[in-house]
Amino acid sequence: MKSTPYYWPAWILLGLVGLTSLLFGAGTLELRQAFAVLAGQGTEEARFIVLELRLPRLAIGLVTGLALGVAGALLQTLTRNPLAEPGLLGVSAGSAFAVSLAILAGASTATLTTLVSQAGALAGCGLVILATRIQGVGQDPVRLVLAGATLSALLMSLTSLIMLIDQRAADEIRFWITGSIAGKNWEQLTTTLPTLVISGFIVIAVAKPLASLALGERVARGLGHRPGLVQLGVVIAVALLTGSATALAGPLMFVGLVVPFVARALGGADIRKTLWLCLPLGPAMIIAADTLSRLLVAPSEMPLGVITALLGAPVLLVIIRTRRIPTL
Amino acid sequence: MRILQTDFSFRHLLGSLAFMVAMTASLAHADTREIATAYGPVSINGTPERVVTLYEGALDAAIATGVKPVGAVITRGGTGVAEYIQEKAGNVEIVGAPGEINIEAVVGQNPDLILASSRLTEEQYALLSRIAPTIVPDFPTLSPETWKKETRLFSLALGREEAGTNIIDTVEERTLEVAALVEKHLGDTSTNTAVIRWMPQGPVVMSEDLFSSGLLAATGFEVNAADIVKEGRPHSHPLSQENLGMIDHPWIFLATLNADGDEALAAARKSHAFQRLQANRNDRIITVNGQLWSSASGPLAALQILDDIADAMKSRSSATQ
């Protein structure tokens, strides 16, 4: 962590982005008022807007960003593919499909979605791993992404099918599927915390073996690690993280791609350094995107998923356009 | 004498026969009516028997004038026709959604008249008008008076002009009654209101020109959508929760697509921003059926909405005093 370049600047960036997100919103609240709230004063309305509308969004952005950034970095190292991203590979789509099924069955977006979403993500992860086992696909980053895109498209069309079957569910699903962290409150955050803590422990446990696994299974075995167990741990962690993030914010594309990409560009390919940098960078991306989503179409708001896709798609193009995709 | 009498009655018979023939001819002639539509005049003969309505307002107007259509489109957020009209519509065949008409299903109903909405495209019109005379109204989509013009147009096409006029009169009378009730209960207090749908990220505000908003205005409410609904759109994008002050009116009509309005209200109340609305604190949130209030139009829908407003006045008047 000390040796990770740009580690502290990344945290400072997150601090600045977080502060900005508290100061700016879709409303007419004056900047001076928002500052006053941060200083512990301000009118009742200003306090409500900053502390009860913007602060929970900041916290949820923090958690989803952390989860998606770390999940992306893990999945990329595991599949040795810089394009492996929960959103692109269908993990998020799996989780979205599961949630849609639950909504169809009568659940409300506010309740019960975390577990369902994580189960869906786990199933999506399983399919990704299966795809990497298919001859040729696992070795070729772009083909893996194509396989993932196919899976995503399939799951998304199944989700659309649910929306067609039940128009009432459609309204709730449509809102949720574009991705947003608006209108969420603390309770929703706390329901995901236990699993986040669990996945945190798993990540700590697998980070070092995963780094040696990157050198090849034989090397990892020689160092006394058990590749199968490590892989299983990573898959579970990715599913828990992506599932939690999706339950909170809907399926957000590209965050798990952009954040580790930037982290590797800054800190080098070692998964441990990447993970350390993902911690501040993931939240910074989501919170910045969320702040933009409030400002672009005020007095309404844009779906967060649209902004992350707008920010992320060019990065995907850059990675693919570089002549040779580095395998991890 | 007897012969004369017979002769007279025979002539009489002939005369009345001739008269009847002439009458029938002139009736048939009068029964061929030319109807001005968005895609030019359409002539209709006789009384249509198999009517397909591709618009909720047309279904409503047809049933209100005593015609039971054989085909209709679903309501927004539903899988069949709107709940308020389900019973009267009986087992009408569903031939698609307002935006996605299943032409084959329309053909399958073998209609002799098709009543459509003013949003029907020319391409769809070209197809449908080959199946049966198709009536597309040429009135502004969003205007409080449009439903009356449409009801007159549709009832003329159906050959039930008088029934159309009667039902419009009924609605106008009922509007005055409910307006008096609103006046009685609200008196000098503010009647500022908005019709909204609550989404998790914030409220969707319905246009002031929407059918239901027009009825609220006609009964004395001051409908105020805070200028956030774009011209020609039925409703706004979800308003940011930071801007709820813009619609913090004394009265809020909360349209919900869920079966249970109370459940939707309970869900909205989980939001701290919603809790702060003065209408919520004063128990002046009126939950109403979203299919009826944000999708339907026509005389029967109007009567039902007016009933909702009257019920709200009766149930909340104790809270007022």
mmCIF file of N, CA and C in Angstrom, chain A residues 63 66-67 70-71 74 118 192-208 233-234 236-242 244 275-276 279:
data_model
loop_
_atom_site.group_PDB
_atom_site.id
_atom_site.type_symbol
_atom_site.label_atom_id
_atom_site.label_comp_id
_atom_site.label_asym_id
_atom_site.label_seq_id
_atom_site.Cartn_x
_atom_site.Cartn_y
_atom_site.Cartn_z
ATOM 1 N N VAL A 63 -20.020 2.587 -1.633
ATOM 2 C CA VAL A 63 -20.089 1.129 -1.517
ATOM 3 C C VAL A 63 -20.161 0.459 -2.889
ATOM 4 N N LEU A 66 -16.810 0.829 -4.745
ATOM 5 C CA LEU A 66 -15.833 -0.079 -4.148
ATOM 6 C C LEU A 66 -16.073 -1.503 -4.642
ATOM 7 N N ALA A 67 -17.317 -1.939 -4.558
ATOM 8 C CA ALA A 67 -17.665 -3.316 -4.912
ATOM 9 C C ALA A 67 -17.383 -3.583 -6.386
ATOM 10 N N VAL A 70 -13.489 -3.425 -7.302
ATOM 11 C CA VAL A 70 -12.771 -4.608 -6.815
ATOM 12 C C VAL A 70 -13.205 -5.853 -7.589
ATOM 13 N N ALA A 71 -14.518 -5.998 -7.825
ATOM 14 C CA ALA A 71 -15.016 -7.166 -8.556
ATOM 15 C C ALA A 71 -14.414 -7.211 -9.950
ATOM 16 N N LEU A 74 -10.716 -8.285 -9.746
ATOM 17 C CA LEU A 74 -10.597 -9.718 -9.444
ATOM 18 C C LEU A 74 -10.920 -10.562 -10.669
ATOM 19 N N GLN A 118 -27.604 -11.325 -5.588
ATOM 20 C CA GLN A 118 -26.335 -12.030 -5.447
ATOM 21 C C GLN A 118 -26.405 -13.435 -6.039
ATOM 22 N N THR A 192 -26.936 -4.673 2.696
ATOM 23 C CA THR A 192 -25.855 -5.280 1.914
ATOM 24 C C THR A 192 -24.549 -5.366 2.706
ATOM 25 N N LEU A 193 -24.502 -4.695 3.850
ATOM 26 C CA LEU A 193 -23.222 -4.622 4.571
ATOM 27 C C LEU A 193 -22.649 -5.982 4.992
ATOM 28 N N PRO A 194 -23.463 -6.886 5.559
ATOM 29 C CA PRO A 194 -22.875 -8.161 5.992
ATOM 30 C C PRO A 194 -22.134 -8.886 4.878
ATOM 31 N N THR A 195 -22.768 -8.967 3.708
ATOM 32 C CA THR A 195 -22.114 -9.689 2.618
ATOM 33 C C THR A 195 -20.885 -8.944 2.130
ATOM 34 N N LEU A 196 -20.915 -7.618 2.228
ATOM 35 C CA LEU A 196 -19.734 -6.865 1.806
ATOM 36 C C LEU A 196 -18.556 -7.151 2.728
ATOM 37 N N VAL A 197 -18.853 -7.265 4.012
ATOM 38 C CA VAL A 197 -17.778 -7.581 4.963
ATOM 39 C C VAL A 197 -17.204 -8.961 4.648
ATOM 40 N N ILE A 198 -18.102 -9.929 4.401
ATOM 41 C CA ILE A 198 -17.646 -11.284 4.072
ATOM 42 C C ILE A 198 -16.748 -11.255 2.839
ATOM 43 N N SER A 199 -17.231 -10.560 1.784
ATOM 44 C CA SER A 199 -16.420 -10.554 0.565
ATOM 45 C C SER A 199 -15.110 -9.813 0.796
ATOM 46 N N GLY A 200 -15.127 -8.818 1.682
ATOM 47 C CA GLY A 200 -13.884 -8.131 2.028
ATOM 48 C C GLY A 200 -12.850 -9.097 2.579
ATOM 49 N N PHE A 201 -13.291 -9.954 3.498
ATOM 50 C CA PHE A 201 -12.374 -10.948 4.064
ATOM 51 C C PHE A 201 -11.868 -11.898 2.986
ATOM 52 N N ILE A 202 -12.772 -12.325 2.109
ATOM 53 C CA ILE A 202 -12.346 -13.234 1.041
ATOM 54 C C ILE A 202 -11.276 -12.568 0.185
ATOM 55 N N VAL A 203 -11.506 -11.298 -0.155
ATOM 56 C CA VAL A 203 -10.541 -10.591 -1.011
ATOM 57 C C VAL A 203 -9.176 -10.527 -0.332
ATOM 58 N N ILE A 204 -9.178 -10.206 0.965
ATOM 59 C CA ILE A 204 -7.900 -10.146 1.698
ATOM 60 C C ILE A 204 -7.200 -11.502 1.635
ATOM 61 N N ALA A 205 -8.018 -12.570 1.774
ATOM 62 C CA ALA A 205 -7.427 -13.910 1.790
ATOM 63 C C ALA A 205 -6.889 -14.319 0.427
ATOM 64 N N VAL A 206 -7.561 -13.929 -0.649
ATOM 65 C CA VAL A 206 -7.148 -14.438 -1.964
ATOM 66 C C VAL A 206 -6.187 -13.522 -2.701
ATOM 67 N N ALA A 207 -5.996 -12.281 -2.219
ATOM 68 C CA ALA A 207 -5.196 -11.320 -2.993
ATOM 69 C C ALA A 207 -3.793 -11.852 -3.282
ATOM 70 N N LYS A 208 -3.141 -12.366 -2.238
ATOM 71 C CA LYS A 208 -1.764 -12.818 -2.432
ATOM 72 C C LYS A 208 -1.685 -14.071 -3.317
ATOM 73 N N GLY A 233 -12.913 -18.895 -4.372
ATOM 74 C CA GLY A 233 -13.027 -17.720 -3.514
ATOM 75 C C GLY A 233 -13.276 -16.463 -4.321
ATOM 76 N N VAL A 234 -12.516 -16.324 -5.411
ATOM 77 C CA VAL A 234 -12.663 -15.129 -6.247
ATOM 78 C C VAL A 234 -14.069 -15.063 -6.838
ATOM 79 N N ILE A 236 -16.822 -16.366 -5.732
ATOM 80 C CA ILE A 236 -17.811 -16.021 -4.706
ATOM 81 C C ILE A 236 -17.728 -14.534 -4.361
ATOM 82 N N ALA A 237 -16.481 -14.034 -4.222
ATOM 83 C CA ALA A 237 -16.322 -12.616 -3.894
ATOM 84 C C ALA A 237 -16.910 -11.736 -4.992
ATOM 85 N N VAL A 238 -16.610 -12.086 -6.252
ATOM 86 C CA VAL A 238 -17.133 -11.282 -7.366
ATOM 87 C C VAL A 238 -18.664 -11.296 -7.351
ATOM 88 N N ALA A 239 -19.233 -12.487 -7.118
ATOM 89 C CA ALA A 239 -20.694 -12.589 -7.118
ATOM 90 C C ALA A 239 -21.298 -11.770 -5.985
ATOM 91 N N LEU A 240 -20.715 -11.862 -4.796
ATOM 92 C CA LEU A 240 -21.251 -11.108 -3.656
ATOM 93 C C LEU A 240 -21.140 -9.609 -3.904
ATOM 94 N N LEU A 241 -19.979 -9.191 -4.413
ATOM 95 C CA LEU A 241 -19.758 -7.759 -4.634
ATOM 96 C C LEU A 241 -20.678 -7.227 -5.731
ATOM 97 N N THR A 242 -20.691 -7.930 -6.872
ATOM 98 C CA THR A 242 -21.529 -7.461 -7.972
ATOM 99 C C THR A 242 -23.000 -7.519 -7.582
ATOM 100 N N SER A 244 -24.322 -7.253 -4.582
ATOM 101 C CA SER A 244 -24.651 -6.151 -3.672
ATOM 102 C C SER A 244 -24.775 -4.844 -4.437
ATOM 103 N N LEU A 275 -5.803 -3.583 -6.604
ATOM 104 C CA LEU A 275 -6.909 -3.594 -5.637
ATOM 105 C C LEU A 275 -6.851 -2.374 -4.717
ATOM 106 N N TRP A 276 -5.640 -2.057 -4.231
ATOM 107 C CA TRP A 276 -5.519 -0.883 -3.351
ATOM 108 C C TRP A 276 -6.003 0.374 -4.047
ATOM 109 N N LEU A 279 -9.859 0.796 -4.533
ATOM 110 C CA LEU A 279 -10.656 1.217 -3.374
ATOM 111 C C LEU A 279 -11.079 2.679 -3.474
#
